[in-house]
Amino acid sequence: DPNELRAPDHIGVLLEFLAFLIGNRPRGEVEAFSRDHLDWLPRLLQEAESTESEGILTLLIRTTERLVLAVIS
């Protein structure tokens, strides 16, 4: 599986680039980038909720996921 060989994404860099796209590129490119590079956020949120249901990390991940979904919806 080629995805197994890929290095993990860094959320800060991804979100910074997403912000650039939002301000400078067509909506379709923003949506494509989000689908292709931030599709793992729901799984991360599930993992965080299973270990710390209301901790700060879970809150940050949940907020980030909601913001990304708002951008692509």
Short mmCIF file of the C-alpha atoms (twelve columns), coordinates in Angstrom:
data_MODEL
# 
_entry.id   MODEL 
# 
loop_
_atom_site.group_PDB 
_atom_site.id 
_atom_site.type_symbol 
_atom_site.label_atom_id 
_atom_site.label_alt_id 
_atom_site.label_comp_id 
_atom_site.label_asym_id 
_atom_site.label_seq_id 
_atom_site.Cartn_x 
_atom_site.Cartn_y 
_atom_site.Cartn_z 
_atom_site.pdbx_PDB_model_num 
ATOM 1  C CA . ASP A 1  0.000   0.000  0.000  1 
ATOM 2  C CA . PRO A 2  1.650   3.298  -1.070 1 
ATOM 3  C CA . ASN A 3  0.023   5.197  1.818  1 
ATOM 4  C CA . GLU A 4  2.011   3.148  4.327  1 
ATOM 5  C CA . LEU A 5  5.257   4.509  2.905  1 
ATOM 6  C CA . ARG A 6  4.181   8.129  3.227  1 
ATOM 7  C CA . ALA A 7  5.569   10.225 6.073  1 
ATOM 8  C CA . PRO A 8  2.968   11.492 8.540  1 
ATOM 9  C CA . ASP A 9  1.521   14.922 7.849  1 
ATOM 10 C CA . HIS A 10 2.302   17.804 10.157 1 
ATOM 11 C CA . ILE A 11 -0.958  19.505 11.145 1 
ATOM 12 C CA . GLY A 12 0.544   22.969 11.555 1 
ATOM 13 C CA . VAL A 13 2.038   23.033 8.069  1 
ATOM 14 C CA . LEU A 14 -1.137  21.585 6.567  1 
ATOM 15 C CA . LEU A 15 -3.370  24.161 8.239  1 
ATOM 16 C CA . GLU A 16 -1.068  26.995 7.251  1 
ATOM 17 C CA . PHE A 17 -1.175  25.863 3.630  1 
ATOM 18 C CA . LEU A 18 -4.961  25.448 3.861  1 
ATOM 19 C CA . ALA A 19 -5.201  29.079 5.002  1 
ATOM 20 C CA . PHE A 20 -3.086  30.133 2.013  1 
ATOM 21 C CA . LEU A 21 -5.337  28.181 -0.347 1 
ATOM 22 C CA . ILE A 22 -8.479  29.706 1.156  1 
ATOM 23 C CA . GLY A 23 -7.159  33.198 0.482  1 
ATOM 24 C CA . ASN A 24 -5.577  32.608 -2.899 1 
ATOM 25 C CA . ARG A 25 -7.012  29.651 -4.792 1 
ATOM 26 C CA . PRO A 26 -10.397 28.525 -6.128 1 
ATOM 27 C CA . ARG A 27 -12.730 26.717 -3.752 1 
ATOM 28 C CA . GLY A 28 -12.299 23.441 -5.643 1 
ATOM 29 C CA . GLU A 29 -8.580  23.412 -4.870 1 
ATOM 30 C CA . VAL A 30 -9.287  24.088 -1.192 1 
ATOM 31 C CA . GLU A 31 -11.768 21.212 -1.075 1 
ATOM 32 C CA . ALA A 32 -9.429  18.845 -2.914 1 
ATOM 33 C CA . PHE A 33 -6.540  19.667 -0.591 1 
ATOM 34 C CA . SER A 34 -8.714  19.112 2.478  1 
ATOM 35 C CA . ARG A 35 -9.998  15.772 1.179  1 
ATOM 36 C CA . ASP A 36 -6.529  14.583 0.173  1 
ATOM 37 C CA . HIS A 37 -4.489  15.742 3.162  1 
ATOM 38 C CA . LEU A 38 -6.815  16.196 6.150  1 
ATOM 39 C CA . ASP A 39 -8.946  13.083 5.767  1 
ATOM 40 C CA . TRP A 40 -7.287  11.520 8.823  1 
ATOM 41 C CA . LEU A 41 -8.703  14.090 11.277 1 
ATOM 42 C CA . PRO A 42 -11.850 12.040 12.089 1 
ATOM 43 C CA . ARG A 43 -9.715  8.995  12.973 1 
ATOM 44 C CA . LEU A 44 -7.440  11.116 15.140 1 
ATOM 45 C CA . LEU A 45 -10.461 12.538 16.934 1 
ATOM 46 C CA . GLN A 46 -11.835 9.040  17.591 1 
ATOM 47 C CA . GLU A 47 -8.502  7.950  19.044 1 
ATOM 48 C CA . ALA A 48 -8.284  11.034 21.252 1 
ATOM 49 C CA . GLU A 49 -11.863 10.597 22.471 1 
ATOM 50 C CA . SER A 50 -11.209 6.974  23.363 1 
ATOM 51 C CA . THR A 51 -8.270  7.926  25.576 1 
ATOM 52 C CA . GLU A 52 -9.351  11.291 26.983 1 
ATOM 53 C CA . SER A 53 -12.956 12.136 26.250 1 
ATOM 54 C CA . GLU A 54 -12.855 15.801 27.347 1 
ATOM 55 C CA . GLY A 55 -9.170  16.669 27.495 1 
ATOM 56 C CA . ILE A 56 -7.566  19.661 25.822 1 
ATOM 57 C CA . LEU A 57 -6.133  17.574 22.988 1 
ATOM 58 C CA . THR A 58 -9.576  16.207 22.151 1 
ATOM 59 C CA . LEU A 59 -11.020 19.713 22.223 1 
ATOM 60 C CA . LEU A 60 -8.327  21.031 19.880 1 
ATOM 61 C CA . ILE A 61 -8.750  18.157 17.436 1 
ATOM 62 C CA . ARG A 62 -12.556 18.491 17.489 1 
ATOM 63 C CA . THR A 63 -12.313 22.239 16.840 1 
ATOM 64 C CA . THR A 64 -9.826  21.740 14.015 1 
ATOM 65 C CA . GLU A 65 -12.017 19.101 12.396 1 
ATOM 66 C CA . ARG A 66 -15.077 21.368 12.602 1 
ATOM 67 C CA . LEU A 67 -13.174 24.272 11.053 1 
ATOM 68 C CA . VAL A 68 -11.952 22.127 8.175  1 
ATOM 69 C CA . LEU A 69 -15.445 20.749 7.600  1 
ATOM 70 C CA . ALA A 70 -16.861 24.275 7.593  1 
ATOM 71 C CA . VAL A 71 -14.359 25.278 4.917  1 
ATOM 72 C CA . ILE A 72 -15.178 22.391 2.602  1 
ATOM 73 C CA . SER A 73 -18.949 22.328 3.164  1 
# 
